Amino acid sequence: MSNSQTTTAGIGAGPRSALSAWAHHHRQAALISVDKLLREPIASFLTVLVIGVALAVPSLGLSLAATVQGEISQIDAPPQLSVLLGQDASLEDADKLRTEILRKPGIADVKVVDRDSALADFVSATGLESLVQKLNRNPLPHTLWVYPSANTRLAGIEQLQVDLGSLAGVSQVILDSRWLERLNAFTDLLRTIAMVLGVVMSVGVVLTLGNTLRLGIEARRDEIVVIKLIGGGNAFARRPFLYTGLLSGALGGVFGGLLSGAALLMLDGPVKRLFDLYDQAPSVPSLILSELLVLISIGAILGLISAWYSVQLHLTRIKPR
Amino acid sequence: MDLVFDRVNKRYEHREALSDLSFEMRSGEMAFLTGHSGAGKSTLLRLLLLLDRASSGEVSVGGRPLSKVKESRIAKYRQDFGVVFQDHKLLADRSVYHNVALPLEIAGFTKRDIDRRVRAALDKVGLLDRERAAPDALSGGEQQRIGIARAVVARPKILIADEPTGNLDPQLSAEIMGLFSAFNSVGVTVIVASHDLALISRMSQRILTLDRGRLITLGGVSRGINE
């Protein structure tokens, strides 16, 4: 043993200020976390993969729903309403009604289709001229084609249908929007499923990552006990685990973004083919930086929640004996 | 830092670990705590480190009643202590240097101060040349000296050692005790729990002997054992 007269007493200055020490501890904890992630690359990658998939699935669903819904709103403006007048209504009555309807909010245009033109169109479209000639009179009423404004949503159009039906002289209002309703309902369903999946998978991420961190806490039980015995509190012991959760979640967000971006690229063709049927040529948006940042943030927050839940449940219970 | 045990009792479920224990130690004093296994030595140390609370009575350290120390302040309170364990409790995945540096990292010392203090502590225990070694690569005696370096590196006010020579041969045990005396000589209060009466008898220090939780020897010096 050394005979040096040096003792530990009186050497060096005292500890840093509380704020400086706090910042230093955080820096150290972050470095320890990075080191531990790199030391176990396969286990770390699998954890990140699970988080990435969990984030990519709802993200993809929401992106698709937003794309489809956006396109629906642009399909040849909103559907047209056919307002059939009573048989006794004259063309003058139709013109008056047109003026009245045009004064309503949310109306882009109203066209009068007189019963003779309508019958001629019918004959031209169906080729049933001989049958029509046998009729004593034209059975078609004067009709108004009502075009709602382009930004009117389906719910507003349905309300307009009710309003127009209550006008004097109107016999029936027809709105041919079943296909649009179905598509809207489908995209609503897709969005809801994506959100439910998002919640379920977030809980899955918290539990999975929490369990991984629990194993990490158990593996470092001796170290935690020693730290607590020599004056390190729960905060000092838990910081590396919090950073591990934060980093794993953020990396999972990056991975989820890449997965989601790749899937969107693959879906671009099928979605285009679907909307070609409605004379639309949408482009499935590729992943943009802001969305990637949102995914990274969500991943980091979920990772932090997992880590917090795990250390509160397991680390704080470790008492030196 | 003065220590005062005032009519302290510690009761576990089916046994009384400490019974009506009263004694005082002045700042800078050194004492051996001895007694048979189960006499209450470890319980006394646990109360000092606030690993347990007294069932009744009061323990005061530096005039501060420990019953008043909140749970959230215990970690800070323990930073006044250096603790040497019988099983060393070194961290296998850290080098000798980083094991010794741990209390300084916890206390928030700068890198430069940590470096100077760790080297000084390792020099004091004669293991400066092993700073990069893994603890597992060291002998039992060397590991214990590393444990001591870690205990003293943050300049504790009180040094506690629980059976520090339990697994060491007599020569190494004497060297370890010599280190404790050296630290005591620079003003550190030292309490060493040991049942090695032969070793204690060679040190001229105060002895507290416990038997079934009661203090049966108080204030004498170990020389008295031989006499």
Tab-separated table of N, CA, C and O in Angstrom, chain A residues 28-141:
chain	number	residue	atom	x	y	z
A	28	GLN	N	-24.961	12.710	-18.497
A	28	GLN	CA	-24.359	11.395	-18.227
A	28	GLN	C	-25.387	10.280	-18.455
A	28	GLN	O	-25.076	9.250	-19.036
A	29	ALA	N	-26.613	10.499	-17.959
A	29	ALA	CA	-27.658	9.475	-18.089
A	29	ALA	C	-27.973	9.220	-19.563
A	29	ALA	O	-28.153	8.068	-19.984
A	30	ALA	N	-27.995	10.293	-20.356
A	30	ALA	CA	-28.269	10.137	-21.793
A	30	ALA	C	-27.156	9.320	-22.449
A	30	ALA	O	-27.420	8.429	-23.259
A	31	LEU	N	-25.911	9.622	-22.072
A	31	LEU	CA	-24.782	8.887	-22.661
A	31	LEU	C	-24.810	7.413	-22.251
A	31	LEU	O	-24.549	6.519	-23.060
A	32	ILE	N	-25.148	7.162	-20.982
A	32	ILE	CA	-25.236	5.771	-20.501
A	32	ILE	C	-26.306	5.029	-21.296
A	32	ILE	O	-26.126	3.877	-21.698
A	33	SER	N	-27.430	5.706	-21.553
A	33	SER	CA	-28.531	5.067	-22.288
A	33	SER	C	-28.112	4.722	-23.710
A	33	SER	O	-28.379	3.622	-24.194
A	34	VAL	N	-27.449	5.672	-24.375
A	34	VAL	CA	-26.974	5.414	-25.744
A	34	VAL	C	-26.017	4.227	-25.730
A	34	VAL	O	-26.100	3.315	-26.565
A	35	ASP	N	-25.117	4.244	-24.754
A	35	ASP	CA	-24.134	3.166	-24.648
A	35	ASP	C	-24.820	1.811	-24.473
A	35	ASP	O	-24.459	0.824	-25.114
A	36	LYS	N	-25.844	1.784	-23.615
A	36	LYS	CA	-26.534	0.510	-23.359
A	36	LYS	C	-27.301	0.043	-24.596
A	36	LYS	O	-27.372	-1.146	-24.870
A	37	LEU	N	-27.895	0.989	-25.337
A	37	LEU	CA	-28.605	0.612	-26.572
A	37	LEU	C	-27.637	0.026	-27.588
A	37	LEU	O	-27.948	-0.952	-28.278
A	38	LEU	N	-26.452	0.629	-27.666
A	38	LEU	CA	-25.471	0.158	-28.645
A	38	LEU	C	-24.837	-1.164	-28.230
A	38	LEU	O	-24.433	-1.963	-29.071
A	39	ARG	N	-24.757	-1.388	-26.930
A	39	ARG	CA	-24.146	-2.634	-26.458
A	39	ARG	C	-25.010	-3.847	-26.756
A	39	ARG	O	-24.505	-4.965	-26.816
A	40	GLU	N	-26.316	-3.638	-26.870
A	40	GLU	CA	-27.230	-4.747	-27.172
A	40	GLU	C	-28.005	-4.410	-28.439
A	40	GLU	O	-29.208	-4.110	-28.389
A	41	PRO	N	-27.308	-4.422	-29.590
A	41	PRO	CA	-27.934	-3.912	-30.821
A	41	PRO	C	-29.164	-4.697	-31.256
A	41	PRO	O	-30.142	-4.103	-31.722
A	42	ILE	N	-29.136	-6.021	-31.111
A	42	ILE	CA	-30.271	-6.822	-31.599
A	42	ILE	C	-31.505	-6.568	-30.732
A	42	ILE	O	-32.603	-6.296	-31.239
A	43	ALA	N	-31.325	-6.649	-29.431
A	43	ALA	CA	-32.457	-6.409	-28.518
A	43	ALA	C	-33.001	-4.990	-28.717
A	43	ALA	O	-34.224	-4.780	-28.750
A	44	SER	N	-32.094	-4.028	-28.872
A	44	SER	CA	-32.524	-2.638	-29.065
A	44	SER	C	-33.296	-2.495	-30.370
A	44	SER	O	-34.336	-1.828	-30.428
A	45	PHE	N	-32.770	-3.153	-31.433
A	45	PHE	CA	-33.425	-3.043	-32.736
A	45	PHE	C	-34.832	-3.641	-32.684
A	45	PHE	O	-35.781	-3.063	-33.225
A	46	LEU	N	-34.980	-4.788	-32.011
A	46	LEU	CA	-36.297	-5.426	-31.933
A	46	LEU	C	-37.288	-4.535	-31.185
A	46	LEU	O	-38.454	-4.410	-31.568
A	47	THR	N	-36.811	-3.901	-30.132
A	47	THR	CA	-37.680	-2.995	-29.377
A	47	THR	C	-38.119	-1.828	-30.267
A	47	THR	O	-39.303	-1.473	-30.323
A	48	VAL	N	-37.149	-1.260	-30.977
A	48	VAL	CA	-37.451	-0.135	-31.876
A	48	VAL	C	-38.414	-0.582	-32.983
A	48	VAL	O	-39.336	0.151	-33.359
A	49	LEU	N	-38.211	-1.814	-33.464
A	49	LEU	CA	-39.073	-2.352	-34.523
A	49	LEU	C	-40.529	-2.441	-34.051
A	49	LEU	O	-41.460	-2.038	-34.751
A	50	VAL	N	-40.720	-2.961	-32.850
A	50	VAL	CA	-42.077	-3.092	-32.290
A	50	VAL	C	-42.742	-1.718	-32.194
A	50	VAL	O	-43.894	-1.537	-32.596
A	51	ILE	N	-41.995	-0.750	-31.703
A	51	ILE	CA	-42.553	0.605	-31.570
A	51	ILE	C	-42.855	1.176	-32.958
A	51	ILE	O	-43.905	1.787	-33.182
A	52	GLY	N	-41.929	0.949	-33.896
A	52	GLY	CA	-42.100	1.465	-35.254
A	52	GLY	C	-43.357	0.924	-35.914
A	52	GLY	O	-44.144	1.687	-36.488
A	53	VAL	N	-43.566	-0.384	-35.821
A	53	VAL	CA	-44.759	-0.995	-36.429
A	53	VAL	C	-46.020	-0.453	-35.751
A	53	VAL	O	-47.006	-0.112	-36.409
A	54	ALA	N	-45.961	-0.369	-34.433
A	54	ALA	CA	-47.126	0.116	-33.684
A	54	ALA	C	-47.494	1.544	-34.083
A	54	ALA	O	-48.662	1.924	-34.069
A	55	LEU	N	-46.500	2.338	-34.437
A	55	LEU	CA	-46.783	3.721	-34.845
A	55	LEU	C	-47.152	3.798	-36.326
A	55	LEU	O	-47.956	4.649	-36.737
A	56	ALA	N	-46.564	2.911	-37.137
A	56	ALA	CA	-46.780	2.991	-38.594
A	56	ALA	C	-48.212	2.628	-38.977
A	56	ALA	O	-48.798	3.276	-39.851
A	57	VAL	N	-48.785	1.619	-38.333
A	57	VAL	CA	-50.117	1.135	-38.741
A	57	VAL	C	-51.184	2.230	-38.603
A	57	VAL	O	-51.857	2.564	-39.582
A	58	PRO	N	-51.359	2.835	-37.432
A	58	PRO	CA	-52.378	3.903	-37.352
A	58	PRO	C	-52.024	5.114	-38.201
A	58	PRO	O	-52.911	5.755	-38.780
A	59	SER	N	-50.724	5.401	-38.305
A	59	SER	CA	-50.309	6.558	-39.105
A	59	SER	C	-50.707	6.356	-40.561
A	59	SER	O	-51.208	7.276	-41.226
A	60	LEU	N	-50.507	5.141	-41.058
A	60	LEU	CA	-50.860	4.815	-42.444
A	60	LEU	C	-52.374	4.932	-42.652
A	60	LEU	O	-52.835	5.527	-43.629
A	61	GLY	N	-53.139	4.373	-41.720
A	61	GLY	CA	-54.603	4.427	-41.820
A	61	GLY	C	-55.101	5.868	-41.860
A	61	GLY	O	-55.954	6.227	-42.674
A	62	LEU	N	-54.545	6.707	-40.984
A	62	LEU	CA	-54.984	8.108	-40.933
A	62	LEU	C	-54.593	8.848	-42.206
A	62	LEU	O	-55.367	9.669	-42.722
A	63	SER	N	-53.408	8.568	-42.734
A	63	SER	CA	-52.973	9.221	-43.972
A	63	SER	C	-53.893	8.854	-45.130
A	63	SER	O	-54.289	9.723	-45.921
A	64	LEU	N	-54.236	7.566	-45.237
A	64	LEU	CA	-55.109	7.118	-46.316
A	64	LEU	C	-56.495	7.737	-46.188
A	64	LEU	O	-57.079	8.214	-47.170
A	65	ALA	N	-57.026	7.728	-44.959
A	65	ALA	CA	-58.359	8.291	-44.736
A	65	ALA	C	-58.373	9.765	-45.124
A	65	ALA	O	-59.309	10.248	-45.766
A	66	ALA	N	-57.292	10.489	-44.733
A	66	ALA	CA	-57.227	11.919	-45.068
A	66	ALA	C	-57.162	12.111	-46.578
A	66	ALA	O	-57.815	13.020	-47.129
A	67	THR	N	-56.413	11.253	-47.272
A	67	THR	CA	-56.298	11.383	-48.732
A	67	THR	C	-57.641	11.147	-49.403
A	67	THR	O	-58.087	11.946	-50.249
A	68	VAL	N	-58.309	10.054	-49.041
A	68	VAL	CA	-59.586	9.705	-49.671
A	68	VAL	C	-60.630	10.774	-49.376
A	68	VAL	O	-61.353	11.228	-50.265
A	69	GLN	N	-60.685	11.209	-48.132
A	69	GLN	CA	-61.699	12.215	-47.762
A	69	GLN	C	-61.444	13.532	-48.490
A	69	GLN	O	-62.370	14.199	-48.936
A	70	GLY	N	-60.167	13.868	-48.635
A	70	GLY	CA	-59.816	15.079	-49.368
A	70	GLY	C	-60.287	15.000	-50.813
A	70	GLY	O	-60.780	15.981	-51.375
A	71	GLU	N	-60.131	13.835	-51.404
A	71	GLU	CA	-60.546	13.667	-52.802
A	71	GLU	C	-62.064	13.687	-52.947
A	71	GLU	O	-62.599	14.238	-53.902
A	72	ILE	N	-62.752	13.093	-51.975
A	72	ILE	CA	-64.220	13.075	-52.035
A	72	ILE	C	-64.762	14.498	-52.096
A	72	ILE	O	-65.677	14.805	-52.856
A	73	SER	N	-64.153	15.366	-51.324
A	73	SER	CA	-64.652	16.748	-51.270
A	73	SER	C	-64.472	17.453	-52.606
A	73	SER	O	-65.072	18.487	-52.861
A	74	GLN	N	-63.594	16.893	-53.471
A	74	GLN	CA	-63.350	17.579	-54.749
A	74	GLN	C	-64.023	16.887	-55.933
A	74	GLN	O	-63.847	17.301	-57.072
A	75	ILE	N	-64.751	15.826	-55.677
A	75	ILE	CA	-65.337	15.087	-56.799
A	75	ILE	C	-66.456	15.908	-57.420
A	75	ILE	O	-67.583	15.953	-56.911
A	76	ASP	N	-66.131	16.568	-58.582
A	76	ASP	CA	-67.095	17.367	-59.346
A	76	ASP	C	-68.013	18.191	-58.454
A	76	ASP	O	-69.222	18.229	-58.638
A	77	ALA	N	-67.480	18.821	-57.551
A	77	ALA	CA	-68.256	19.595	-56.593
A	77	ALA	C	-69.240	18.665	-55.879
A	77	ALA	O	-69.275	17.471	-56.156
A	78	PRO	N	-70.061	19.152	-55.002
A	78	PRO	CA	-71.013	18.287	-54.311
A	78	PRO	C	-72.052	17.762	-55.292
A	78	PRO	O	-72.220	18.312	-56.376
A	79	PRO	N	-72.784	16.715	-54.929
A	79	PRO	CA	-73.774	16.153	-55.849
A	79	PRO	C	-74.900	17.150	-56.122
A	79	PRO	O	-75.198	18.020	-55.314
A	80	GLN	N	-75.494	16.949	-57.271
A	80	GLN	CA	-76.577	17.838	-57.688
A	80	GLN	C	-77.914	17.339	-57.122
A	80	GLN	O	-78.110	16.141	-56.941
A	81	LEU	N	-78.843	18.315	-56.863
A	81	LEU	CA	-80.178	17.958	-56.394
A	81	LEU	C	-81.175	18.180	-57.541
A	81	LEU	O	-81.104	19.204	-58.220
A	82	SER	N	-82.039	17.220	-57.737
A	82	SER	CA	-83.098	17.390	-58.752
A	82	SER	C	-84.397	17.708	-58.034
A	82	SER	O	-84.903	16.884	-57.274
A	83	VAL	N	-84.914	18.939	-58.289
A	83	VAL	CA	-86.157	19.372	-57.626
A	83	VAL	C	-87.303	19.202	-58.637
A	83	VAL	O	-87.395	19.942	-59.626
A	84	LEU	N	-88.161	18.211	-58.413
A	84	LEU	CA	-89.292	17.945	-59.317
A	84	LEU	C	-90.495	18.753	-58.832
A	84	LEU	O	-90.880	18.669	-57.663
A	85	LEU	N	-91.046	19.535	-59.784
A	85	LEU	CA	-92.211	20.351	-59.404
A	85	LEU	C	-93.489	19.553	-59.628
A	85	LEU	O	-93.493	18.511	-60.309
A	86	GLY	N	-94.579	20.077	-59.117
A	86	GLY	CA	-95.865	19.409	-59.323
A	86	GLY	C	-96.289	19.500	-60.795
A	86	GLY	O	-95.805	20.370	-61.538
A	87	GLN	N	-97.186	18.601	-61.176
A	87	GLN	CA	-97.611	18.558	-62.586
A	87	GLN	C	-98.312	19.863	-63.000
A	87	GLN	O	-98.256	20.256	-64.155
A	88	ASP	N	-98.949	20.519	-62.028
A	88	ASP	CA	-99.685	21.721	-62.366
A	88	ASP	C	-98.812	22.975	-62.359
A	88	ASP	O	-99.273	24.078	-62.659
A	89	ALA	N	-97.553	22.849	-62.017
A	89	ALA	CA	-96.650	24.016	-61.985
A	89	ALA	C	-96.285	24.427	-63.407
A	89	ALA	O	-95.986	23.579	-64.247
A	90	SER	N	-96.312	25.760	-63.624
A	90	SER	CA	-95.969	26.258	-64.960
A	90	SER	C	-94.486	26.580	-65.036
A	90	SER	O	-93.779	26.586	-64.020
A	91	LEU	N	-94.024	26.897	-66.242
A	91	LEU	CA	-92.623	27.268	-66.418
A	91	LEU	C	-92.302	28.564	-65.674
A	91	LEU	O	-91.201	28.756	-65.143
A	92	GLU	N	-93.343	29.458	-65.614
A	92	GLU	CA	-93.181	30.711	-64.840
A	92	GLU	C	-92.948	30.409	-63.368
A	92	GLU	O	-92.097	31.028	-62.709
A	93	ASP	N	-93.745	29.443	-62.863
A	93	ASP	CA	-93.556	29.042	-61.445
A	93	ASP	C	-92.139	28.503	-61.235
A	93	ASP	O	-91.489	28.776	-60.213
A	94	ALA	N	-91.650	27.745	-62.230
A	94	ALA	CA	-90.297	27.177	-62.126
A	94	ALA	C	-89.264	28.295	-62.064
A	94	ALA	O	-88.308	28.234	-61.269
A	95	ASP	N	-89.445	29.343	-62.900
A	95	ASP	CA	-88.492	30.466	-62.889
A	95	ASP	C	-88.507	31.198	-61.548
A	95	ASP	O	-87.462	31.604	-61.023
A	96	LYS	N	-89.749	31.387	-61.022
A	96	LYS	CA	-89.858	32.062	-59.704
A	96	LYS	C	-89.142	31.253	-58.617
A	96	LYS	O	-88.413	31.793	-57.764
A	97	LEU	N	-89.365	29.941	-58.682
A	97	LEU	CA	-88.737	29.072	-57.684
A	97	LEU	C	-87.209	29.094	-57.821
A	97	LEU	O	-86.465	29.076	-56.828
A	98	ARG	N	-86.754	29.188	-59.047
A	98	ARG	CA	-85.309	29.245	-59.292
A	98	ARG	C	-84.711	30.468	-58.600
A	98	ARG	O	-83.683	30.382	-57.919
A	99	THR	N	-85.404	31.617	-58.812
A	99	THR	CA	-84.925	32.864	-58.195
A	99	THR	C	-84.914	32.732	-56.667
A	99	THR	O	-83.957	33.155	-55.993
A	100	GLU	N	-85.974	32.124	-56.139
A	100	GLU	CA	-86.074	31.957	-54.670
A	100	GLU	C	-84.942	31.068	-54.144
A	100	GLU	O	-84.321	31.373	-53.123
A	101	ILE	N	-84.674	29.979	-54.844
A	101	ILE	CA	-83.633	29.049	-54.379
A	101	ILE	C	-82.250	29.681	-54.473
A	101	ILE	O	-81.399	29.506	-53.602
A	102	LEU	N	-82.048	30.475	-55.539
A	102	LEU	CA	-80.730	31.106	-55.713
A	102	LEU	C	-80.389	32.055	-54.563
A	102	LEU	O	-79.212	32.309	-54.285
A	103	ARG	N	-81.437	32.589	-53.910
A	103	ARG	CA	-81.216	33.514	-52.790
A	103	ARG	C	-80.752	32.778	-51.526
A	103	ARG	O	-80.278	33.386	-50.582
A	104	LYS	N	-80.907	31.469	-51.527
A	104	LYS	CA	-80.520	30.705	-50.318
A	104	LYS	C	-78.998	30.605	-50.226
A	104	LYS	O	-78.308	30.550	-51.249
A	105	PRO	N	-78.481	30.552	-48.991
A	105	PRO	CA	-77.034	30.395	-48.853
A	105	PRO	C	-76.609	28.995	-49.299
A	105	PRO	O	-77.365	28.037	-49.186
A	106	GLY	N	-75.377	28.877	-49.772
A	106	GLY	CA	-74.813	27.583	-50.121
A	106	GLY	C	-75.251	27.084	-51.486
A	106	GLY	O	-75.053	25.912	-51.814
A	107	ILE	N	-75.846	27.963	-52.312
A	107	ILE	CA	-76.293	27.543	-53.648
A	107	ILE	C	-75.380	28.179	-54.697
A	107	ILE	O	-75.223	29.401	-54.739
A	108	ALA	N	-74.791	27.352	-55.546
A	108	ALA	CA	-73.912	27.878	-56.589
A	108	ALA	C	-74.703	28.225	-57.853
A	108	ALA	O	-74.478	29.268	-58.468
A	109	ASP	N	-75.626	27.371	-58.210
A	109	ASP	CA	-76.384	27.628	-59.447
A	109	ASP	C	-77.672	26.808	-59.431
A	109	ASP	O	-77.766	25.775	-58.747
A	110	VAL	N	-78.656	27.289	-60.217
A	110	VAL	CA	-79.917	26.544	-60.386
A	110	VAL	C	-80.307	26.638	-61.857
A	110	VAL	O	-80.300	27.719	-62.436
A	111	LYS	N	-80.559	25.486	-62.457
A	111	LYS	CA	-80.969	25.468	-63.870
A	111	LYS	C	-82.396	24.937	-63.967
A	111	LYS	O	-82.751	23.979	-63.261
A	112	VAL	N	-83.158	25.568	-64.862
A	112	VAL	CA	-84.529	25.094	-65.086
A	112	VAL	C	-84.513	24.145	-66.285
A	112	VAL	O	-83.957	24.473	-67.335
A	113	VAL	N	-85.068	22.961	-66.091
A	113	VAL	CA	-85.201	22.010	-67.198
A	113	VAL	C	-86.696	21.839	-67.440
A	113	VAL	O	-87.395	21.251	-66.601
A	114	ASP	N	-87.167	22.421	-68.564
A	114	ASP	CA	-88.618	22.326	-68.769
A	114	ASP	C	-88.996	20.902	-69.154
A	114	ASP	O	-88.151	20.128	-69.604
A	115	ARG	N	-90.286	20.576	-68.964
A	115	ARG	CA	-90.724	19.184	-69.116
A	115	ARG	C	-90.541	18.672	-70.553
A	115	ARG	O	-90.252	17.489	-70.730
A	116	ASP	N	-90.624	19.577	-71.559
A	116	ASP	CA	-90.445	19.128	-72.943
A	116	ASP	C	-88.992	18.737	-73.198
A	116	ASP	O	-88.717	17.706	-73.815
A	117	SER	N	-88.078	19.557	-72.722
A	117	SER	CA	-86.656	19.235	-72.894
A	117	SER	C	-86.332	17.943	-72.173
A	117	SER	O	-85.574	17.090	-72.663
A	118	ALA	N	-86.915	17.784	-70.982
A	118	ALA	CA	-86.655	16.580	-70.199
A	118	ALA	C	-87.137	15.345	-70.936
A	118	ALA	O	-86.433	14.316	-70.987
A	119	LEU	N	-88.321	15.463	-71.546
A	119	LEU	CA	-88.856	14.316	-72.275
A	119	LEU	C	-87.988	13.999	-73.487
A	119	LEU	O	-87.712	12.832	-73.793
A	120	ALA	N	-87.540	15.068	-74.179
A	120	ALA	CA	-86.667	14.865	-75.340
A	120	ALA	C	-85.375	14.171	-74.924
A	120	ALA	O	-84.900	13.254	-75.598
A	121	ASP	N	-84.808	14.606	-73.782
A	121	ASP	CA	-83.583	13.962	-73.273
A	121	ASP	C	-83.854	12.500	-72.954
A	121	ASP	O	-83.019	11.629	-73.217
A	122	PHE	N	-85.026	12.241	-72.365
A	122	PHE	CA	-85.379	10.867	-71.980
A	122	PHE	C	-85.456	9.971	-73.219
A	122	PHE	O	-84.908	8.875	-73.244
A	123	VAL	N	-86.141	10.506	-74.251
A	123	VAL	CA	-86.289	9.731	-75.499
A	123	VAL	C	-84.917	9.480	-76.115
A	123	VAL	O	-84.592	8.364	-76.542
A	124	SER	N	-84.101	10.550	-76.107
A	124	SER	CA	-82.784	10.440	-76.712
A	124	SER	C	-81.928	9.424	-75.953
A	124	SER	O	-81.174	8.656	-76.539
A	125	ALA	N	-82.062	9.414	-74.622
A	125	ALA	CA	-81.229	8.523	-73.816
A	125	ALA	C	-81.715	7.083	-73.850
A	125	ALA	O	-80.913	6.148	-73.780
A	126	THR	N	-83.022	6.888	-73.955
A	126	THR	CA	-83.558	5.522	-73.834
A	126	THR	C	-83.987	4.904	-75.158
A	126	THR	O	-84.115	3.678	-75.259
A	127	GLY	N	-84.292	5.748	-76.194
A	127	GLY	CA	-84.771	5.226	-77.484
A	127	GLY	C	-86.198	4.711	-77.417
A	127	GLY	O	-86.619	3.908	-78.257
A	128	LEU	N	-86.927	5.184	-76.396
A	128	LEU	CA	-88.312	4.704	-76.235
A	128	LEU	C	-89.308	5.678	-76.900
A	128	LEU	O	-90.371	5.978	-76.339
A	129	GLU	N	-88.980	6.165	-78.044
A	129	GLU	CA	-89.800	7.176	-78.708
A	129	GLU	C	-91.223	6.668	-78.980
A	129	GLU	O	-92.227	7.365	-78.739
A	130	SER	N	-91.317	5.435	-79.458
A	130	SER	CA	-92.634	4.875	-79.809
A	130	SER	C	-93.526	4.786	-78.585
A	130	SER	O	-94.721	5.062	-78.638
A	131	LEU	N	-92.933	4.428	-77.490
A	131	LEU	CA	-93.700	4.314	-76.245
A	131	LEU	C	-94.181	5.692	-75.789
A	131	LEU	O	-95.352	5.859	-75.409
A	132	VAL	N	-93.307	6.667	-75.870
A	132	VAL	CA	-93.648	8.029	-75.446
A	132	VAL	C	-94.773	8.602	-76.310
A	132	VAL	O	-95.671	9.298	-75.821
A	133	GLN	N	-94.746	8.273	-77.624
A	133	GLN	CA	-95.764	8.817	-78.530
A	133	GLN	C	-97.166	8.291	-78.187
A	133	GLN	O	-98.160	8.930	-78.508
A	134	LYS	N	-97.213	7.132	-77.540
A	134	LYS	CA	-98.513	6.571	-77.180
A	134	LYS	C	-99.124	7.277	-75.969
A	134	LYS	O	-100.303	7.080	-75.649
A	135	LEU	N	-98.313	8.078	-75.240
A	135	LEU	CA	-98.833	8.758	-74.048
A	135	LEU	C	-99.704	9.941	-74.462
A	135	LEU	O	-99.434	10.616	-75.467
A	136	ASN	N	-100.757	10.204	-73.670
A	136	ASN	CA	-101.650	11.313	-73.972
A	136	ASN	C	-100.979	12.652	-73.693
A	136	ASN	O	-101.238	13.647	-74.350
A	137	ARG	N	-100.150	12.632	-72.662
A	137	ARG	CA	-99.491	13.896	-72.294
A	137	ARG	C	-98.101	13.608	-71.747
A	137	ARG	O	-97.790	12.455	-71.406
A	138	ASN	N	-97.318	14.675	-71.644
A	138	ASN	CA	-95.954	14.543	-71.107
A	138	ASN	C	-96.058	14.280	-69.593
A	138	ASN	O	-96.543	15.141	-68.851
A	139	PRO	N	-95.607	13.091	-69.095
A	139	PRO	CA	-95.750	12.799	-67.665
A	139	PRO	C	-94.682	13.479	-66.801
A	139	PRO	O	-94.763	13.453	-65.573
A	140	LEU	N	-93.682	14.062	-67.419
A	140	LEU	CA	-92.578	14.651	-66.632
A	140	LEU	C	-92.949	16.050	-66.160
A	140	LEU	O	-93.557	16.817	-66.917
A	141	PRO	N	-92.543	16.394	-64.952
A	141	PRO	CA	-92.787	17.757	-64.459
A	141	PRO	C	-91.634	18.673	-64.885
A	141	PRO	O	-90.594	18.194	-65.340
